[in-house]
Amino acid sequence: MSTPSVDVSQNGTLKNYDSCSSSVAELDDIDFSRIPRPRNVNIERKGSLDERSFSEAQMMGNSPPPPSRAEYYSRGLDHFDTVHSPAKWSGFTTPRSPFGAEPHPMIAEAWEALRRSLVHFRGRPVGTIAALDSSDEKLNYDQVFVRDFVPSALAFLMNGEPEIVRNFILKTLRLQSWEKKIDRFQLGEGVMPASFKVLHDPVRNTETLMADFGESAIGRVAPIDSGFWWIILLRAYTKSTGDTSLSEMPECQKGMRLILSLCLSEGFDTFPTLLCADGCCMIDRRMGVYGYPIEIQALFFMALRCALLLLKQDAEGKEFIERIVKRLHALSYHMRTYFWLDLKQVNDIYRYKTEEYSHTAVNKFNVIPDSLPEWVFDFMPLHGGYFIGNVGPSNMDFRWFCLGNCIAILSCLATPEQETKIMDLIESRWHELVGEMPLKVCYPAIEGHEWRIVTGCDPKNTRWSYHNGGSWPVLLWLLTAACIKTGRPQIARRAIELAETRLSKDGWPEYYDGKLGRFIGKQARKHQTWSIAGYLVAKMMLEDPSHVGMVALEEDKQLKPVLKRSNSF
């Protein structure tokens, strides 16, 4: 059953297109007729897409048949090479569970809402708009965001509907090739747009795309995460469908190389992490995450690993593979050593000496022990740990950020021991991190004088609201994937059941406010698409854990460093 797309351009202006080369242009479509259609390739027979290690670039071995759900849970999905679930689900609902459970009544409603959010360009679905809330000013919520579309894409892939994902990947690839100028300054060639919008000209009966590369964003910051999400989604498409023809297209190979060129370039930085501005990711406003935020570093790591699996072994591909391998080793060591915090590390920092020099320094970043916030001592459980928000010269941001820690688990940036400790922390601090509506985007909120300094008195990021300790239902899918990968689905199930008590009744809000997530966000849009899609993806993953293989990578056996904390700082 088809559903008409939403006209997302009713309020769009159609003048001065030619003068805005970085924003509006008439697209010359990729010739879809010359693109090979998806091949019915069975990944199991070819071997795992994820078996290429950092020093290898070819498929290896045969895969065993997919285990049962109980086997997946019991062993924590150690082997994602067995994942391939192309079966199509019909209509607005998910099918009856193969394990006998009846679908929740919210699922049909969610699928209907997700399909209403579809955006079409020249007759093809190319994405989903951010929100369908008509009760307030749209701002940019009527656009297709790269990061927002990821859970929608996963939902369609899990439902056996890959065409929209394919179209989205190709369309954003074309947008990447645009000339990108902001105030006479040209951005890097590989920058992916934050979002795009379809504009209809009823007089000429034409459609054009308007892309935003940061020139319209809050703070005018280009999105660093869009390129990483694009690579991760390309790998998810390939993993789900078994079709390698899309990723092997010269255009896709070039698109990946352009993104990699930006983030693998040499410079003045002495760290393997990426130096970032505030507002370059999901937290797209000033929130003190400039420097080396965990979200970007984890996505960077995962995108590098996905690119390693997707790049062809031609001359250009091999050059990038070598660079990726070197960066991954350095990045994994740096993150696992310096960003990791548990009770032992809190004790070490508490006793740091400062003003140390030379290679023998223990406190390598000259972190002042008095900078340890009071809340950390009570927050850190006996058994548990997490990757902190940021590390830099004399700076450790001790806040917990959900997305970065979940991606660290899914990408195997976290060691198995660290994965366990992250899940232990979530269970131990359920009241603080989950509360009454999953899931805190970060913890704790900043307030008072610190809030004024860090956010610039941002009226939207007040304490326990929006990015400043707000609760975001979209994070359910990331939590669920991490729970299944670590063999602890009961944590995800508990969080989903909490969301089901209110999410639909409240109109699928963008976020919730308050220490416990008890109140609908004061500026939250209703019918937020990624809140809807995040719920669907979480439910489908629990129903069929093999779906987690789209977004989870296997541990690379050559990336098992022996971490010694005594000389780590």
XYZ file of N, CA and C in Angstrom, residues 455-550:
288
model
N 27.285 27.692 27.618
C 26.289 27.748 26.542
C 26.064 29.154 25.999
N 26.637 30.156 26.646
C 26.363 31.525 26.227
C 24.942 31.942 26.555
N 24.424 31.419 27.698
C 23.047 31.708 28.147
C 22.002 31.224 27.142
N 22.250 30.102 26.516
C 21.342 29.550 25.510
C 19.982 29.240 26.135
N 18.910 29.911 25.714
C 17.593 29.693 26.328
C 16.985 28.341 25.987
N 17.498 27.664 24.976
C 16.966 26.338 24.625
C 17.662 25.232 25.403
N 18.926 25.434 25.721
C 19.687 24.432 26.465
C 19.764 24.776 27.948
N 18.623 25.117 28.526
C 18.583 25.307 29.974
C 18.749 23.958 30.653
N 18.919 23.948 31.962
C 19.237 22.702 32.661
C 18.138 21.654 32.461
N 18.561 20.427 32.235
C 17.685 19.276 32.041
C 16.700 19.488 30.883
N 17.177 20.156 29.841
C 16.353 20.375 28.656
C 17.208 20.251 27.400
N 16.574 19.782 26.333
C 17.178 19.684 25.014
C 18.519 18.943 25.094
N 19.618 19.570 24.653
C 20.908 18.868 24.701
C 21.527 18.871 26.089
N 21.029 19.720 26.965
C 21.616 19.888 28.292
C 20.913 18.972 29.304
N 21.095 17.672 29.137
C 20.483 16.717 30.052
C 19.065 16.338 29.696
N 18.618 16.662 28.467
C 17.299 16.238 28.022
C 17.273 14.755 27.686
N 16.080 14.197 27.593
C 15.909 12.769 27.270
C 15.391 12.646 25.841
N 16.069 11.827 25.041
C 15.782 11.713 23.612
C 15.373 10.280 23.274
N 14.103 10.061 22.910
C 13.650 8.704 22.568
C 14.396 8.074 21.402
N 14.948 8.880 20.484
C 15.657 8.309 19.343
C 16.825 7.437 19.783
N 17.380 7.733 20.953
C 18.540 6.977 21.431
C 18.198 5.544 21.803
N 16.917 5.215 21.800
C 16.505 3.837 22.092
C 17.148 2.832 21.143
N 17.246 3.183 19.869
C 17.784 2.200 18.924
C 19.271 1.957 19.160
N 19.987 2.998 19.543
C 21.410 2.827 19.843
C 21.616 2.010 21.111
N 20.818 2.307 22.132
C 20.897 1.531 23.363
C 20.554 0.076 23.107
N 19.498 -0.175 22.339
C 19.070 -1.543 22.060
C 20.153 -2.317 21.314
N 20.740 -1.690 20.305
C 21.807 -2.355 19.554
C 22.984 -2.688 20.462
N 23.359 -1.744 21.335
C 24.473 -1.983 22.255
C 24.136 -3.091 23.243
N 22.893 -3.109 23.721
C 22.472 -4.144 24.669
C 22.529 -5.533 24.034
N 22.032 -5.643 22.814
C 22.033 -6.944 22.143
C 23.459 -7.390 21.852
N 24.292 -6.465 21.411
C 25.683 -6.826 21.108
C 26.413 -7.331 22.344
N 26.097 -6.784 23.500
C 26.758 -7.195 24.735
C 26.012 -8.313 25.457
N 24.958 -8.849 24.819
C 24.236 -9.972 25.413
C 23.350 -9.604 26.582
N 22.872 -8.343 26.607
C 22.025 -7.906 27.723
C 20.747 -7.245 27.217
N 19.954 -7.978 26.449
C 18.746 -7.389 25.854
C 17.706 -6.964 26.875
N 17.773 -7.518 28.090
C 16.778 -7.172 29.106
C 16.840 -5.691 29.457
N 18.026 -5.074 29.339
C 18.148 -3.646 29.612
C 17.360 -2.854 28.580
N 17.516 -3.216 27.301
C 16.796 -2.537 26.238
C 15.295 -2.757 26.365
N 14.923 -3.966 26.680
C 13.497 -4.270 26.796
C 12.848 -3.406 27.879
N 13.550 -3.240 28.973
C 13.028 -2.413 30.071
C 12.876 -0.967 29.625
N 13.857 -0.450 28.869
C 13.792 0.934 28.398
C 12.661 1.119 27.389
N 12.490 0.164 26.487
C 11.435 0.266 25.481
C 10.061 0.231 26.137
N 9.899 -0.622 27.130
C 8.611 -0.687 27.830
C 8.287 0.633 28.513
N 9.310 1.304 29.027
C 9.097 2.635 29.603
C 8.602 3.612 28.539
N 9.267 3.605 27.391
C 8.886 4.531 26.327
C 7.468 4.257 25.839
N 7.071 3.003 25.807
C 5.750 2.641 25.292
C 4.612 3.138 26.179
N 4.908 3.469 27.411
C 3.851 3.969 28.289
C 3.411 5.377 27.922
N 4.282 6.137 27.225
C 3.958 7.549 26.989
C 4.220 8.045 25.573
N 5.146 7.447 24.878
C 5.653 8.031 23.638
C 4.542 8.316 22.634
N 3.681 7.357 22.400
C 2.581 7.561 21.457
C 1.549 8.541 22.010
N 1.197 8.407 23.271
C 0.212 9.296 23.889
C 0.663 10.748 23.855
N 1.964 10.955 23.971
C 2.500 12.316 23.975
C 2.715 12.868 22.571
N 2.426 12.072 21.542
C 2.575 12.556 20.168
C 3.981 12.434 19.619
N 4.755 11.454 20.078
C 6.112 11.189 19.571
C 6.984 12.448 19.616
N 7.209 13.022 20.799
C 7.992 14.261 20.872
C 9.455 14.044 20.503
N 10.098 15.146 20.183
C 11.526 15.134 19.862
C 12.367 14.814 21.097
N 12.007 15.408 22.230
C 12.770 15.190 23.458
C 11.893 15.503 24.662
N 12.377 15.100 25.854
C 11.683 15.342 27.118
C 12.591 16.127 28.051
N 11.975 16.873 28.965
C 12.707 17.697 29.924
C 12.613 17.114 31.330
N 13.475 17.616 32.207
C 13.450 17.232 33.615
C 14.484 16.173 33.939
N 14.840 16.092 35.222
C 15.841 15.124 35.653
C 15.455 13.695 35.308
N 14.149 13.409 35.341
C 13.678 12.056 35.053
C 13.047 11.939 33.670
N 13.078 13.008 32.878
C 12.429 12.971 31.577
C 10.919 12.912 31.690
N 10.368 13.604 32.644
C 8.945 13.499 32.956
C 8.089 14.426 32.100
N 8.692 15.493 31.539
C 7.908 16.515 30.855
C 8.279 16.575 29.375
N 7.268 16.750 28.538
C 7.530 16.937 27.109
C 8.358 18.208 26.940
N 9.383 18.139 26.137
C 10.282 19.271 25.952
C 9.558 20.553 25.638
N 9.998 21.633 26.256
C 9.279 22.905 26.125
C 9.260 23.418 24.695
N 10.265 23.062 23.896
C 10.263 23.440 22.486
C 10.302 22.212 21.574
N 9.935 21.065 22.112
C 9.999 19.823 21.335
C 8.926 19.785 20.265
N 9.306 19.392 19.048
C 8.331 19.161 17.994
C 7.636 17.824 18.235
N 6.367 17.776 17.896
C 5.626 16.525 17.963
C 5.834 15.762 16.645
N 5.525 14.477 16.678
C 5.665 13.609 15.497
C 7.072 13.723 14.893
N 8.060 13.702 15.788
C 9.457 13.755 15.364
C 9.811 12.420 14.711
N 10.280 12.474 13.462
C 10.456 11.247 12.685
C 11.477 10.308 13.298
N 12.586 10.841 13.814
C 13.571 9.900 14.326
C 13.177 9.331 15.696
N 12.260 9.976 16.402
C 11.699 9.343 17.601
C 10.848 8.146 17.194
N 10.099 8.306 16.115
C 9.267 7.221 15.599
C 10.132 6.090 15.062
N 11.094 6.434 14.211
C 11.945 5.414 13.596
C 12.836 4.729 14.625
N 13.333 5.496 15.601
C 14.173 4.890 16.634
C 13.440 3.825 17.412
N 12.157 4.071 17.696
C 11.337 3.073 18.387
C 11.156 1.829 17.524
N 10.844 2.022 16.248
C 10.649 0.884 15.349
C 11.912 0.036 15.235
N 13.048 0.687 15.066
C 14.308 -0.038 14.926
C 14.613 -0.825 16.202
N 14.389 -0.203 17.361
C 14.630 -0.894 18.627
C 13.745 -2.133 18.743
N 12.460 -1.990 18.387
C 11.542 -3.128 18.464
C 11.948 -4.239 17.502
N 12.321 -3.883 16.285
C 12.693 -4.898 15.301
C 13.992 -5.601 15.662
N 14.903 -4.872 16.291
C 16.145 -5.509 16.729
C 15.885 -6.533 17.822
N 15.014 -6.182 18.780
C 14.684 -7.136 19.834
C 13.970 -8.356 19.265
N 13.123 -8.118 18.274
C 12.369 -9.205 17.671
C 13.260 -10.132 16.858
N 14.216 -9.545 16.143
C 15.156 -10.320 15.336
C 16.552 -9.751 15.549
N 17.298 -10.285 16.502
C 18.615 -9.720 16.843
C 19.614 -9.729 15.700
N 19.373 -10.510 14.655
C 20.311 -10.511 13.534
C 20.404 -9.142 12.867
N 19.357 -8.326 13.016
C 19.387 -6.983 12.433
C 20.526 -6.133 12.993
N 20.989 -6.458 14.187
C 22.045 -5.649 14.809
C 23.302 -5.654 13.949
N 23.464 -6.700 13.141
C 24.642 -6.775 12.285
C 24.771 -5.648 11.288
N 23.685 -4.945 11.020
C 23.766 -3.791 10.111
C 24.591 -2.667 10.718
